[in-house]
Structures are given as structure tokens and as C-alpha cells.
Amino acid sequence: MAQVTIADLAAQAERLGLTLSAGPAGGRVVARVEVATLERLGSVPAGSLVIVPGDTPPPPYRLDVALRQASAREVAGLVFTTGLSLPSTARILAERGGVTVFAAPKVRPAELAMTVDRLLSAGASEAIMRASHGIAKASEAAAEGSPESILAAANHALGADLVLVEDPDVRWSATDAVCVGEVPIGRLAGSELDPAVAVARPVIASLMSRAAQRRISDRFAPTQSRADLIVELILAESSRVEGFVGRAARLGLPLQLSHAAGWLRPTSLLTPEARAPRSVQPAVELFALQLAEERPEMWHVAFVQDDLILVCTEEHGAGDHQRRLREVAERVQAHAQNLAGPEWAYTLGLGTPQLGAGGLRSSAAEARIAAESAVAAGRLGSVELTDVTGLRRVLLDLYASPTSRSLLADILHPLDALGPERAHTSVVTLLSYLSHRNSLAHAGRELNLHPNAVGYRLKRVREELKLDLDDPDTRFALELACRVRLLGAGRR
């Protein structure tokens, strides 16, 4: 026989149809179940749970006698299949004698006896019945409830002690995992040896996962809609920027405020062209949204392929705007790195706070170029701030415009036929020559080359570009094109 106690029965009182009326609800072991009248109490074995049939409660004097007999026989408990309103003397006798009294007014004695007997035998049918009851109660709670209310309902129905514990290593496919999408937020632990819990646990975890997903969706849906708009704004042609103002206002995105952007780029240390692990993106997004929710600034999280964009929006002139962006962005960077593992590096570029829709685009462009430059220079996993002084700021604005970037790229396009490395060498040589007012000697000193070697390279460049390098307008356009290309490549 399984060691089932009165406390176990009390924990499953709802499923069994029991109501505790008097006596201790403690750990006295129930050895067997008997259906017997009060007249037969003197012959039932010790440890019995006695189900007393009847449609009316016994008289008070008869109840007092029965409780004394039950105490003398060490009966585990009495169940009356009728409503009870016990007098104070009966309550005192039940407590002193250690006899638990239940009322079960809507339960048939034979059916209750069979259910308790299956519970005592710990059979598969009993486990399935308890699991079904637990699942039914959890499903009722899930209709409008939270993960916490679902778990509470399931534990109450099963008589279990399941708890949701944080476990960053649990897989989303595990039967005890509670997830938002494919992002685990924890697992159900406890009651490991209870077969009913083993049957019900996957369903309870699934119900909790759906409730968690619904809560996250309700909480962050407006933020995610605004994030989609931010991606469109960043990638759009500059001529379309004003068209986003009305949509942004309807979504509650105050484009007129100041925006600072961070750009997080993943890079594989083994295969640079590889895509980031698919499971990382949703987990990082959820972490960033929950992290930002705790802060007073307005935050948005968006993705361009594998790259994460983090935008912090505040009133114009707010002090330490970029510092607050960095605080959050570095925590997101560390979380992403931890999730992806040592074979990946997450490089963070930070833009400066800028005003309005155009400012958001510019800050995002600054952040992207800072991250791209760091990756190209081999500073993987670093945090890069944007240099916003002088010519570089102008170049960043040009680079942020797809049209300007395309026009300047067309000027140098003929050099691409030389191959990536020779094209890069040609651009560096040409920029040095133009920056020094077409001086072979000065360009040679900068490049650590003999002036004749610089002249030889430029001869090839002239042949490919077919442009007059002595024309002032041509020189200006070429220098601008070279600087923008090298800025985008993160190289010099």
C-alpha cells in the first residue's frame, strides 16, 4: 500500500468532493477505506478511512459516541455523505481524538470508496484521473488567467508542489519548459515521484507558456509595432522621411524628440559569413524589452536581419542621453554573448543623440558604421563610440542616405573589376594623392612608398576610372567617394 495520509486527501479535497469539517488535517496514514454505518465502527480496522452513508446527519449524541469509538479504534478519519454542522463538543472530541471528519454531501459512497482505494493502491488509473482533474482545472484558469494562476490551480487540484524556477539551460522542447515562443523563461520543478504530475506537467507547462506569450504580446505589442516603423525609417530613402511622421504619431512614437541608437552586430569567430543562431534573436529581444520596461526612458528594439537596433528616446537636451543608452546596450550585448557562446562575438556601436526623424536615421547610421568599422578592424566584441567631429560627421550623413551612397559608389565602381584587395589599395592610394593636393611625394610619405610607386598605381587608377584627376570638381567628388567607401568598410 502507498503511504497516503489525511493531508494528501485534504490536498485533493476538491477533486474528491470532500470538505474538512473537524479534526486535524495532518499526517495520519490512511491504510484502507471502508464503507460502514456508525453502528459498525467498533469493528473496523485501525487506520481506516470510514465512509458513513446516509442522507441526513446523525444526532449530536450519536456523533459524539462515534467520535469516541473512532478515536479508540485509531480510525484515520470519518467521511459523512451529507452536509454537517458540528456542535462544539464534536469538534473538541475530533481534535482531541485525532479523528478527521469530512463532509461529502454530493458524493456516492461506493464511488468515493473506489477513488480512494485507487489512490491508496497508487495505480495508473488513479494517476490518470488526478492528472485529468489537474489539467481541467489548469485549463479553466488559463481562460483568462496568468501563468501564476494556472500553476496555482494545477497544484491545488493535483495536491502537488510544482514551482516555476529559472533555468537558462533548459531547452524550449523540454516537457517541463515554460517558454515565450521558443525562449525559455523557466521550468516546472517539484513532485518528481508523483505519476499524476508526470502526466499533467507537459500540459500545464504548455498552458503557462501560452499565457506568458499572451501577456508578453499584450504588454509589448505597441512597442514592437513602433519598432517595425523604425526599421522602415532607417532603411528608407531620405526623401520619404517626412511620410513617416503621421504613422509614427498614430503609433505613439514621438519622432520630434531626441533619439540615440545602438547597433549590435554578431560575428562568427569560425565562419564570418555565418548567420547568428536562430534561438538567440527572440531571447535577446525579450531580454531587452523587459530590461527597458524598468526604465523611465522610451525604448525600442528592432532587427535588421541578425543585427539588433536599440533606440533610446528622450526629451531634447536630456543630459547623459548616450550614457543611458550605453548602460542598457552593454547589458543586452553581454546577454547576447552569453546566449550565443564563445564561438560568437557581439560588437556594439553607439550613435549620438539627435533630434527628429532625420536625427534617428543619422544616429542609427553612426551606430551601424561604428560597429562595422570595429568588426572590419578586428575589434570584435568591443563597444565603439561614434566620432562626431568635423568631416566624419558629414560623411556619416552621406553614408546614411542610400541615394548618396549609391551615387558615390558608382564613381569608384570601375575599380571593383580589379578585385577586392586591389580595389581597396587603389582607393587608399587615390585618397592619399587627392588629400595631398595631387602630390606624389606627400602621398608616398603617408603610404610609405616611393613616389614612382604611387605614380604607377595612379596610372592604373586613371585607366580604370577614365576621369581627369586635375579637374577640381572631379577631385572633390572622388575624394568624397573614397572617404565614404573607406568609412563603410571600416578601413583606411
GROMACS .gro file of C-alpha atoms in nm:
model
  492
    1MET     CA    1   0.000   0.000   0.000
    2ALA     CA    2   0.119   0.352  -0.073
    3GLN     CA    3   0.169   0.584   0.223
    4VAL     CA    4  -0.129   0.813   0.170
    5THR     CA    5  -0.211   1.046   0.458
    6ILE     CA    6  -0.508   1.253   0.564
    7ALA     CA    7  -0.308   1.554   0.449
    8ASP     CA    8  -0.290   1.403   0.098
    9LEU     CA    9  -0.667   1.360   0.093
   10ALA     CA   10  -0.717   1.715   0.217
   11ALA     CA   11  -0.490   1.843  -0.060
   12GLN     CA   12  -0.714   1.668  -0.315
   13ALA     CA   13  -1.038   1.757  -0.139
   14GLU     CA   14  -1.178   1.945  -0.438
   15ARG     CA   15  -1.130   1.653  -0.675
   16LEU     CA   16  -1.266   1.402  -0.424
   17GLY     CA   17  -1.563   1.618  -0.326
   18LEU     CA   18  -1.456   1.646   0.038
   19THR     CA   19  -1.493   1.933   0.283
   20LEU     CA   20  -1.293   1.932   0.605
   21SER     CA   21  -1.536   1.972   0.895
   22ALA     CA   22  -1.334   1.896   1.209
   23GLY     CA   23  -1.021   1.732   1.344
   24PRO     CA   24  -0.658   1.754   1.231
   25ALA     CA   25  -0.570   1.759   0.862
   26GLY     CA   26  -0.228   1.617   0.940
   27GLY     CA   27  -0.013   1.325   0.850
   28ARG     CA   28  -0.206   1.024   0.990
   29VAL     CA   29  -0.165   0.739   0.741
   30VAL     CA   30  -0.475   0.602   0.568
   31ALA     CA   31  -0.424   0.227   0.537
   32ARG     CA   32  -0.758   0.130   0.383
   33VAL     CA   33  -1.102   0.259   0.301
   34GLU     CA   34  -1.428   0.114   0.441
   35VAL     CA   35  -1.797   0.190   0.381
   36ALA     CA   36  -1.970   0.134   0.717
   37THR     CA   37  -2.254   0.266   0.932
   38LEU     CA   38  -2.183   0.421   1.268
   39GLU     CA   39  -2.305   0.101   1.435
   40ARG     CA   40  -2.010  -0.088   1.276
   41LEU     CA   41  -1.738   0.150   1.389
   42GLY     CA   42  -1.641  -0.084   1.671
   43SER     CA   43  -1.526  -0.350   1.422
   44VAL     CA   44  -1.335  -0.150   1.157
   45PRO     CA   45  -0.955  -0.191   1.150
   46ALA     CA   46  -0.719   0.078   1.268
   47GLY     CA   47  -0.604   0.322   1.002
   48SER     CA   48  -0.930   0.302   0.809
   49LEU     CA   49  -1.098   0.592   0.634
   50VAL     CA   50  -1.461   0.518   0.709
   51ILE     CA   51  -1.725   0.643   0.466
   52VAL     CA   52  -2.056   0.671   0.651
   53PRO     CA   53  -2.351   0.655   0.408
   54GLY     CA   54  -2.668   0.848   0.473
   55ASP     CA   55  -2.875   1.143   0.355
   56THR     CA   56  -2.914   1.311   0.695
   57PRO     CA   57  -2.655   1.399   0.958
   58PRO     CA   58  -2.652   1.185   1.273
   59PRO     CA   59  -2.791   1.325   1.601
   60PRO     CA   60  -2.533   1.509   1.814
   61TYR     CA   61  -2.521   1.244   2.086
   62ARG     CA   62  -2.467   0.967   1.828
   63LEU     CA   63  -2.192   1.168   1.666
   64ASP     CA   64  -2.014   1.212   1.999
   65VAL     CA   65  -2.025   0.835   2.061
   66ALA     CA   66  -1.897   0.765   1.710
   67LEU     CA   67  -1.601   1.002   1.754
   68ARG     CA   68  -1.503   0.836   2.083
   69GLN     CA   69  -1.521   0.492   1.918
   70ALA     CA   70  -1.320   0.612   1.616
   71SER     CA   71  -1.052   0.753   1.844
   72ALA     CA   72  -1.032   0.428   2.044
   73ARG     CA   73  -1.003   0.223   1.723
   74GLU     CA   74  -0.742   0.470   1.582
   75VAL     CA   75  -0.955   0.529   1.276
   76ALA     CA   76  -0.784   0.768   1.031
   77GLY     CA   77  -1.098   0.964   0.953
   78LEU     CA   78  -1.474   0.973   0.901
   79VAL     CA   79  -1.649   1.085   0.584
   80PHE     CA   80  -2.021   1.164   0.607
   81THR     CA   81  -2.204   1.172   0.274
   82THR     CA   82  -2.427   1.452   0.392
   83GLY     CA   83  -2.392   1.811   0.500
   84LEU     CA   84  -2.258   1.863   0.853
   85SER     CA   85  -2.297   2.135   1.109
   86LEU     CA   86  -2.097   2.001   1.401
   87PRO     CA   87  -2.160   2.117   1.757
   88SER     CA   88  -1.865   2.238   1.962
   89THR     CA   89  -1.845   1.915   2.164
   90ALA     CA   90  -1.799   1.711   1.845
   91ARG     CA   91  -1.525   1.944   1.724
   92ILE     CA   92  -1.341   1.912   2.054
   93LEU     CA   93  -1.369   1.533   2.053
   94ALA     CA   94  -1.245   1.511   1.693
   95GLU     CA   95  -0.943   1.731   1.767
   96ARG     CA   96  -0.851   1.552   2.092
   97GLY     CA   97  -0.900   1.207   1.946
   98GLY     CA   98  -0.705   1.281   1.628
   99VAL     CA   99  -1.004   1.185   1.411
  100THR     CA  100  -1.051   1.390   1.094
  101VAL     CA  101  -1.411   1.447   0.989
  102PHE     CA  102  -1.502   1.521   0.625
  103ALA     CA  103  -1.837   1.602   0.470
  104ALA     CA  104  -1.908   1.483   0.115
  105PRO     CA  105  -2.274   1.569   0.050
  106LYS     CA  106  -2.269   1.523  -0.326
  107VAL     CA  107  -2.063   1.206  -0.346
  108ARG     CA  108  -2.183   0.848  -0.374
  109PRO     CA  109  -2.021   0.628  -0.106
  110ALA     CA  110  -1.923   0.344  -0.342
  111GLU     CA  111  -1.769   0.579  -0.598
  112LEU     CA  112  -1.573   0.765  -0.334
  113ALA     CA  113  -1.450   0.437  -0.186
  114MET     CA  114  -1.328   0.321  -0.528
  115THR     CA  115  -1.148   0.651  -0.591
  116VAL     CA  116  -0.974   0.647  -0.254
  117ASP     CA  117  -0.883   0.281  -0.297
  118ARG     CA  118  -0.718   0.357  -0.631
  119LEU     CA  119  -0.532   0.640  -0.461
  120LEU     CA  120  -0.411   0.404  -0.189
  121SER     CA  121  -0.303   0.150  -0.448
  122ALA     CA  122  -0.121   0.419  -0.648
  123GLY     CA  123  -0.248   0.263  -0.969
  124ALA     CA  124  -0.218   0.405  -1.319
  125SER     CA  125  -0.590   0.475  -1.339
  126GLU     CA  126  -0.576   0.693  -1.028
  127ALA     CA  127  -0.279   0.885  -1.165
  128ILE     CA  128  -0.462   0.946  -1.491
  129MET     CA  129  -0.775   1.060  -1.308
  130ARG     CA  130  -0.578   1.304  -1.094
  131ALA     CA  131  -0.385   1.426  -1.396
  132SER     CA  132  -0.709   1.481  -1.589
  133HIS     CA  133  -0.855   1.674  -1.299
  134GLY     CA  134  -0.543   1.887  -1.268
  135ILE     CA  135  -0.539   1.959  -1.641
  136ALA     CA  136  -0.908   2.052  -1.637
  137LYS     CA  137  -0.861   2.299  -1.351
  138ALA     CA  138  -0.548   2.447  -1.511
  139SER     CA  139  -0.736   2.488  -1.839
  140GLU     CA  140  -1.016   2.671  -1.660
  141ALA     CA  141  -0.763   2.908  -1.504
  142ALA     CA  142  -0.595   2.960  -1.842
  143ALA     CA  143  -0.909   3.105  -1.999
  144GLU     CA  144  -0.835   3.447  -1.856
  145GLY     CA  145  -0.550   3.383  -1.613
  146SER     CA  146  -0.179   3.438  -1.580
  147PRO     CA  147   0.092   3.169  -1.567
  148GLU     CA  148   0.089   3.208  -1.189
  149SER     CA  149  -0.286   3.144  -1.158
  150ILE     CA  150  -0.262   2.842  -1.388
  151LEU     CA  151   0.014   2.693  -1.174
  152ALA     CA  152  -0.178   2.761  -0.853
  153ALA     CA  153  -0.492   2.596  -0.990
  154ALA     CA  154  -0.298   2.291  -1.109
  155ASN     CA  155  -0.116   2.250  -0.778
  156HIS     CA  156  -0.441   2.280  -0.584
  157ALA     CA  157  -0.615   2.019  -0.800
  158LEU     CA  158  -0.322   1.777  -0.806
  159GLY     CA  159  -0.213   1.825  -0.448
  160ALA     CA  160   0.130   1.899  -0.593
  161ASP     CA  161   0.410   2.143  -0.514
  162LEU     CA  162   0.521   2.244  -0.863
  163VAL     CA  163   0.712   2.572  -0.885
  164LEU     CA  164   0.844   2.772  -1.180
  165VAL     CA  165   1.221   2.806  -1.145
  166GLU     CA  166   1.463   3.000  -1.364
  167ASP     CA  167   1.683   2.772  -1.573
  168PRO     CA  168   1.876   2.936  -1.859
  169ASP     CA  169   1.994   2.596  -1.982
  170VAL     CA  170   1.652   2.435  -2.029
  171ARG     CA  171   1.563   2.366  -2.392
  172TRP     CA  172   1.237   2.501  -2.529
  173SER     CA  173   1.144   2.145  -2.636
  174ALA     CA  174   1.173   2.001  -2.283
  175THR     CA  175   0.842   1.875  -2.140
  176ASP     CA  176   0.879   2.089  -1.826
  177ALA     CA  177   0.988   2.408  -2.005
  178VAL     CA  178   0.778   2.723  -1.984
  179CYS     CA  179   0.854   2.943  -2.285
  180VAL     CA  180   0.759   3.258  -2.469
  181GLY     CA  181   0.771   3.133  -2.826
  182GLU     CA  182   1.097   2.941  -2.829
  183VAL     CA  183   1.251   3.146  -2.547
  184PRO     CA  184   1.256   2.950  -2.218
  185ILE     CA  185   1.166   3.154  -1.911
  186GLY     CA  186   1.198   2.863  -1.669
  187ARG     CA  187   1.088   2.508  -1.596
  188LEU     CA  188   0.839   2.335  -1.364
  189ALA     CA  189   1.015   2.164  -1.075
  190GLY     CA  190   0.887   1.956  -0.782
  191SER     CA  191   0.670   1.646  -0.720
  192GLU     CA  192   0.917   1.440  -0.921
  193LEU     CA  193   0.786   1.100  -0.800
  194ASP     CA  194   0.414   1.170  -0.846
  195PRO     CA  195   0.288   0.986  -1.157
  196ALA     CA  196  -0.012   1.216  -1.194
  197VAL     CA  197   0.217   1.517  -1.203
  198ALA     CA  198   0.436   1.345  -1.462
  199VAL     CA  199   0.130   1.307  -1.686
  200ALA     CA  200  -0.006   1.658  -1.630
  201ARG     CA  201   0.319   1.857  -1.623
  202PRO     CA  202   0.371   1.894  -2.003
  203VAL     CA  203   0.014   2.022  -2.046
  204ILE     CA  204   0.048   2.262  -1.752
  205ALA     CA  205   0.379   2.391  -1.892
  206SER     CA  206   0.217   2.440  -2.233
  207LEU     CA  207  -0.075   2.632  -2.083
  208MET     CA  208   0.162   2.851  -1.885
  209SER     CA  209   0.370   2.913  -2.198
  210ARG     CA  210   0.064   3.030  -2.390
  211ALA     CA  211  -0.040   3.257  -2.108
  212ALA     CA  212   0.312   3.400  -2.086
  213GLN     CA  213   0.314   3.457  -2.464
  214ARG     CA  214  -0.022   3.632  -2.444
  215ARG     CA  215   0.095   3.853  -2.159
  216ILE     CA  216   0.417   3.946  -2.339
  217SER     CA  217   0.227   4.016  -2.662
  218ASP     CA  218  -0.025   4.237  -2.484
  219ARG     CA  219   0.249   4.421  -2.299
  220PHE     CA  220   0.490   4.480  -2.586
  221ALA     CA  221   0.270   4.480  -2.899
  222PRO     CA  222   0.267   4.862  -2.930
  223THR     CA  223   0.645   4.875  -2.881
  224GLN     CA  224   0.701   4.608  -3.146
  225SER     CA  225   0.476   4.789  -3.395
  226ARG     CA  226   0.680   5.106  -3.343
  227ALA     CA  227   1.000   4.904  -3.386
  228ASP     CA  228   0.883   4.789  -3.730
  229LEU     CA  229   0.828   5.153  -3.824
  230ILE     CA  230   1.177   5.244  -3.701
  231VAL     CA  231   1.332   4.981  -3.928
  232GLU     CA  232   1.139   5.120  -4.226
  233LEU     CA  233   1.250   5.472  -4.139
  234ILE     CA  234   1.616   5.374  -4.109
  235LEU     CA  235   1.622   5.188  -4.439
  236ALA     CA  236   1.406   5.431  -4.640
  237GLU     CA  237   1.527   5.690  -4.886
  238SER     CA  238   1.580   6.031  -4.726
  239SER     CA  239   1.308   6.181  -4.947
  240ARG     CA  240   1.049   5.961  -4.773
  241VAL     CA  241   1.132   6.059  -4.415
  242GLU     CA  242   0.853   6.312  -4.374
  243GLY     CA  243   0.597   6.050  -4.474
  244PHE     CA  244   0.669   5.858  -4.152
  245VAL     CA  245   0.568   6.138  -3.917
  246GLY     CA  246   0.192   6.075  -3.933
  247ARG     CA  247   0.224   5.697  -3.894
  248ALA     CA  248   0.462   5.744  -3.603
  249ALA     CA  249   0.219   5.978  -3.428
  250ARG     CA  250  -0.064   5.725  -3.462
  251LEU     CA  251   0.157   5.456  -3.306
  252GLY     CA  252   0.269   5.680  -3.022
  253LEU     CA  253   0.629   5.721  -3.144
  254PRO     CA  254   0.737   6.083  -3.076
  255LEU     CA  255   0.974   6.137  -3.367
  256GLN     CA  256   1.009   6.504  -3.273
  257LEU     CA  257   1.212   6.412  -2.962
  258SER     CA  258   1.581   6.323  -2.934
  259HIS     CA  259   1.694   5.970  -3.029
  260ALA     CA  260   2.016   5.778  -2.961
  261ALA     CA  261   2.071   5.444  -3.132
  262GLY     CA  262   2.286   5.142  -3.061
  263TRP     CA  263   2.373   4.881  -3.324
  264LEU     CA  264   2.466   4.527  -3.214
  265ARG     CA  265   2.630   4.308  -3.478
  266PRO     CA  266   2.700   3.934  -3.432
  267THR     CA  267   3.008   3.781  -3.595
  268SER     CA  268   3.108   3.415  -3.602
  269LEU     CA  269   3.468   3.360  -3.497
  270LEU     CA  270   3.482   3.042  -3.704
  271THR     CA  271   3.287   3.132  -4.018
  272PRO     CA  272   3.250   3.511  -4.059
  273GLU     CA  273   2.970   3.473  -4.315
  274ALA     CA  274   2.757   3.252  -4.090
  275ARG     CA  275   2.416   3.365  -3.965
  276ALA     CA  276   2.367   3.407  -3.591
  277PRO     CA  277   2.198   3.119  -3.403
  278ARG     CA  278   1.824   3.137  -3.466
  279SER     CA  279   1.738   3.094  -3.099
  280VAL     CA  280   1.938   3.397  -2.987
  281GLN     CA  281   1.736   3.671  -3.154
  282PRO     CA  282   1.399   3.617  -2.980
  283ALA     CA  283   1.571   3.560  -2.646
  284VAL     CA  284   1.770   3.882  -2.677
  285GLU     CA  285   1.462   4.074  -2.787
  286LEU     CA  286   1.263   3.956  -2.485
  287PHE     CA  287   1.552   4.036  -2.250
  288ALA     CA  288   1.594   4.385  -2.397
  289LEU     CA  289   1.221   4.464  -2.381
  290GLN     CA  290   1.194   4.352  -2.020
  291LEU     CA  291   1.511   4.540  -1.929
  292ALA     CA  292   1.393   4.861  -2.095
  293GLU     CA  293   1.048   4.832  -1.936
  294GLU     CA  294   1.201   4.903  -1.596
  295ARG     CA  295   1.347   5.238  -1.709
  296PRO     CA  296   1.187   5.581  -1.744
  297GLU     CA  297   1.308   5.648  -2.100
  298MET     CA  298   1.121   5.528  -2.409
  299TRP     CA  299   1.297   5.232  -2.569
  300HIS     CA  300   1.254   5.031  -2.887
  301VAL     CA  301   1.416   4.709  -3.003
  302ALA     CA  302   1.427   4.620  -3.372
  303PHE     CA  303   1.620   4.387  -3.603
  304VAL     CA  304   1.772   4.423  -3.946
  305GLN     CA  305   1.847   4.061  -4.034
  306ASP     CA  306   2.073   3.947  -3.745
  307ASP     CA  307   2.168   4.297  -3.627
  308LEU     CA  308   1.985   4.444  -3.329
  309ILE     CA  309   1.895   4.812  -3.316
  310LEU     CA  310   1.831   4.967  -2.976
  311VAL     CA  311   1.679   5.318  -2.973
  312CYS     CA  312   1.652   5.535  -2.661
  313THR     CA  313   1.416   5.833  -2.695
  314GLU     CA  314   1.411   6.128  -2.455
  315GLU     CA  315   1.328   6.497  -2.441
  316HIS     CA  316   1.566   6.715  -2.638
  317GLY     CA  317   1.861   6.824  -2.426
  318ALA     CA  318   1.834   6.545  -2.168
  319GLY     CA  319   2.172   6.505  -2.004
  320ASP     CA  320   2.376   6.185  -2.034
  321HIS     CA  321   2.145   6.051  -2.306
  322GLN     CA  322   2.420   5.844  -2.469
  323ARG     CA  323   2.540   5.716  -2.131
  324ARG     CA  324   2.196   5.574  -2.054
  325LEU     CA  325   2.185   5.414  -2.397
  326ARG     CA  326   2.523   5.257  -2.330
  327GLU     CA  327   2.417   5.119  -1.989
  328VAL     CA  328   2.129   4.924  -2.139
  329ALA     CA  329   2.304   4.833  -2.464
  330GLU     CA  330   2.604   4.681  -2.286
  331ARG     CA  331   2.377   4.461  -2.076
  332VAL     CA  332   2.199   4.345  -2.392
  333GLN     CA  333   2.538   4.283  -2.555
  334ALA     CA  334   2.654   4.071  -2.261
  335HIS     CA  335   2.329   3.871  -2.261
  336ALA     CA  336   2.352   3.804  -2.634
  337GLN     CA  337   2.714   3.695  -2.598
  338ASN     CA  338   2.625   3.458  -2.315
  339LEU     CA  339   2.342   3.302  -2.516
  340ALA     CA  340   2.543   3.260  -2.836
  341GLY     CA  341   2.853   3.114  -2.670
  342PRO     CA  342   3.227   3.160  -2.719
  343GLU     CA  343   3.217   3.096  -3.095
  344TRP     CA  344   3.040   3.429  -3.148
  345ALA     CA  345   3.128   3.793  -3.083
  346TYR     CA  346   2.873   4.074  -3.047
  347THR     CA  347   3.012   4.416  -3.138
  348LEU     CA  348   2.827   4.727  -3.023
  349GLY     CA  349   2.828   5.062  -3.200
  350LEU     CA  350   2.673   5.367  -3.032
  351GLY     CA  351   2.536   5.672  -3.211
  352THR     CA  352   2.493   6.021  -3.070
  353PRO     CA  353   2.161   6.172  -2.956
  354GLN     CA  354   1.998   6.359  -3.243
  355LEU     CA  355   1.669   6.537  -3.294
  356GLY     CA  356   1.371   6.433  -3.506
  357ALA     CA  357   1.314   6.165  -3.770
  358GLY     CA  358   1.629   6.258  -3.960
  359GLY     CA  359   1.823   6.252  -3.635
  360LEU     CA  360   1.706   5.900  -3.560
  361ARG     CA  361   1.828   5.788  -3.903
  362SER     CA  362   2.162   5.963  -3.852
  363SER     CA  363   2.215   5.818  -3.504
  364ALA     CA  364   2.138   5.470  -3.635
  365ALA     CA  365   2.381   5.523  -3.924
  366GLU     CA  366   2.650   5.637  -3.681
  367ALA     CA  367   2.594   5.330  -3.464
  368ARG     CA  368   2.600   5.094  -3.761
  369ILE     CA  369   2.918   5.241  -3.904
  370ALA     CA  370   3.085   5.232  -3.563
  371ALA     CA  371   3.001   4.861  -3.530
  372GLU     CA  372   3.100   4.783  -3.890
  373SER     CA  373   3.429   4.971  -3.852
  374ALA     CA  374   3.514   4.782  -3.534
  375VAL     CA  375   3.439   4.445  -3.696
  376ALA     CA  376   3.642   4.534  -4.006
  377ALA     CA  377   3.934   4.643  -3.787
  378GLY     CA  378   3.923   4.318  -3.590
  379ARG     CA  379   3.789   4.470  -3.267
  380LEU     CA  380   3.522   4.203  -3.229
  381GLY     CA  381   3.310   4.221  -2.916
  382SER     CA  382   3.407   4.582  -2.842
  383VAL     CA  383   3.194   4.889  -2.769
  384GLU     CA  384   3.255   5.167  -3.021
  385LEU     CA  385   3.150   5.530  -2.982
  386THR     CA  386   3.094   5.748  -3.286
  387ASP     CA  387   3.347   6.020  -3.362
  388VAL     CA  388   3.115   6.307  -3.445
  389THR     CA  389   3.364   6.585  -3.515
  390GLY     CA  390   3.439   6.758  -3.842
  391LEU     CA  391   3.431   6.579  -4.176
  392ARG     CA  392   3.343   6.240  -4.033
  393ARG     CA  393   3.001   6.369  -3.923
  394VAL     CA  394   2.932   6.494  -4.277
  395LEU     CA  395   3.041   6.160  -4.419
  396LEU     CA  396   2.811   5.977  -4.179
  397ASP     CA  397   2.516   6.180  -4.302
  398LEU     CA  398   2.606   6.095  -4.661
  399TYR     CA  399   2.651   5.730  -4.574
  400ALA     CA  400   2.309   5.725  -4.406
  401SER     CA  401   2.145   5.820  -4.736
  402PRO     CA  402   2.111   5.520  -4.972
  403THR     CA  403   2.087   5.756  -5.270
  404SER     CA  404   2.405   5.949  -5.185
  405ARG     CA  405   2.590   5.630  -5.103
  406SER     CA  406   2.485   5.475  -5.434
  407LEU     CA  407   2.589   5.779  -5.639
  408LEU     CA  408   2.931   5.798  -5.476
  409ALA     CA  409   2.979   5.422  -5.511
  410ASP     CA  410   2.914   5.449  -5.886
  411ILE     CA  411   3.213   5.679  -5.925
  412LEU     CA  412   3.452   5.414  -5.795
  413HIS     CA  413   3.270   5.114  -5.940
  414PRO     CA  414   3.521   5.059  -6.226
  415LEU     CA  415   3.792   4.985  -5.968
  416ASP     CA  416   3.593   4.686  -5.840
  417ALA     CA  417   3.693   4.495  -6.152
  418LEU     CA  418   4.045   4.475  -6.005
  419GLY     CA  419   3.923   4.253  -5.719
  420PRO     CA  420   3.854   4.343  -5.353
  421GLU     CA  421   4.212   4.385  -5.230
  422ARG     CA  422   4.349   4.571  -5.532
  423ALA     CA  423   4.037   4.788  -5.542
  424HIS     CA  424   4.089   4.879  -5.176
  425THR     CA  425   4.458   4.955  -5.234
  426SER     CA  426   4.365   5.175  -5.529
  427VAL     CA  427   4.107   5.369  -5.322
  428VAL     CA  428   4.356   5.425  -5.037
  429THR     CA  429   4.623   5.542  -5.282
  430LEU     CA  430   4.383   5.771  -5.466
  431LEU     CA  431   4.256   5.927  -5.141
  432SER     CA  432   4.607   5.993  -5.017
  433TYR     CA  433   4.702   6.153  -5.351
  434LEU     CA  434   4.393   6.374  -5.358
  435SER     CA  435   4.423   6.468  -4.988
  436HIS     CA  436   4.774   6.599  -5.052
  437ARG     CA  437   4.672   6.815  -5.349
  438ASN     CA  438   4.794   6.567  -5.609
  439SER     CA  439   5.142   6.544  -5.458
  440LEU     CA  440   5.315   6.213  -5.531
  441ALA     CA  441   5.585   6.287  -5.276
  442HIS     CA  442   5.349   6.361  -4.987
  443ALA     CA  443   5.128   6.064  -5.074
  444GLY     CA  444   5.439   5.843  -5.086
  445ARG     CA  445   5.546   5.951  -4.737
  446GLU     CA  446   5.198   5.875  -4.599
  447LEU     CA  447   5.179   5.537  -4.772
  448ASN     CA  448   5.546   5.454  -4.707
  449LEU     CA  449   5.602   5.420  -5.084
  450HIS     CA  450   5.842   5.571  -5.336
  451PRO     CA  451   5.672   5.849  -5.535
  452ASN     CA  452   5.726   5.646  -5.851
  453ALA     CA  453   5.531   5.355  -5.697
  454VAL     CA  454   5.245   5.594  -5.617
  455GLY     CA  455   5.256   5.724  -5.974
  456TYR     CA  456   5.242   5.368  -6.109
  457ARG     CA  457   4.933   5.290  -5.904
  458LEU     CA  458   4.764   5.613  -6.009
  459LYS     CA  459   4.833   5.537  -6.375
  460ARG     CA  460   4.625   5.218  -6.336
  461VAL     CA  461   4.354   5.411  -6.147
  462ARG     CA  462   4.330   5.672  -6.424
  463GLU     CA  463   4.298   5.396  -6.684
  464GLU     CA  464   4.011   5.232  -6.495
  465LEU     CA  465   3.819   5.545  -6.395
  466LYS     CA  466   3.880   5.744  -6.713
  467LEU     CA  467   3.846   6.069  -6.517
  468ASP     CA  468   4.053   6.389  -6.513
  469LEU     CA  469   4.219   6.397  -6.172
  470ASP     CA  470   4.332   6.756  -6.236
  471ASP     CA  471   3.975   6.888  -6.255
  472PRO     CA  472   3.875   7.042  -5.915
  473ASP     CA  473   3.514   6.918  -5.923
  474THR     CA  474   3.626   6.569  -6.018
  475ARG     CA  475   3.887   6.566  -5.742
  476PHE     CA  476   3.626   6.674  -5.484
  477ALA     CA  477   3.376   6.406  -5.591
  478LEU     CA  478   3.645   6.137  -5.597
  479GLU     CA  479   3.780   6.229  -5.253
  480LEU     CA  480   3.429   6.224  -5.109
  481ALA     CA  481   3.359   5.886  -5.272
  482CYS     CA  482   3.685   5.741  -5.138
  483ARG     CA  483   3.618   5.861  -4.784
  484VAL     CA  484   3.261   5.729  -4.781
  485ARG     CA  485   3.375   5.389  -4.913
  486LEU     CA  486   3.652   5.355  -4.657
  487LEU     CA  487   3.415   5.473  -4.384
  488GLY     CA  488   3.167   5.199  -4.472
  489ALA     CA  489   3.442   4.937  -4.487
  490GLY     CA  490   3.590   5.049  -4.156
  491ARG     CA  491   3.934   5.064  -4.318
  492ARG     CA  492   4.188   5.327  -4.423
   0.00000   0.00000   0.00000
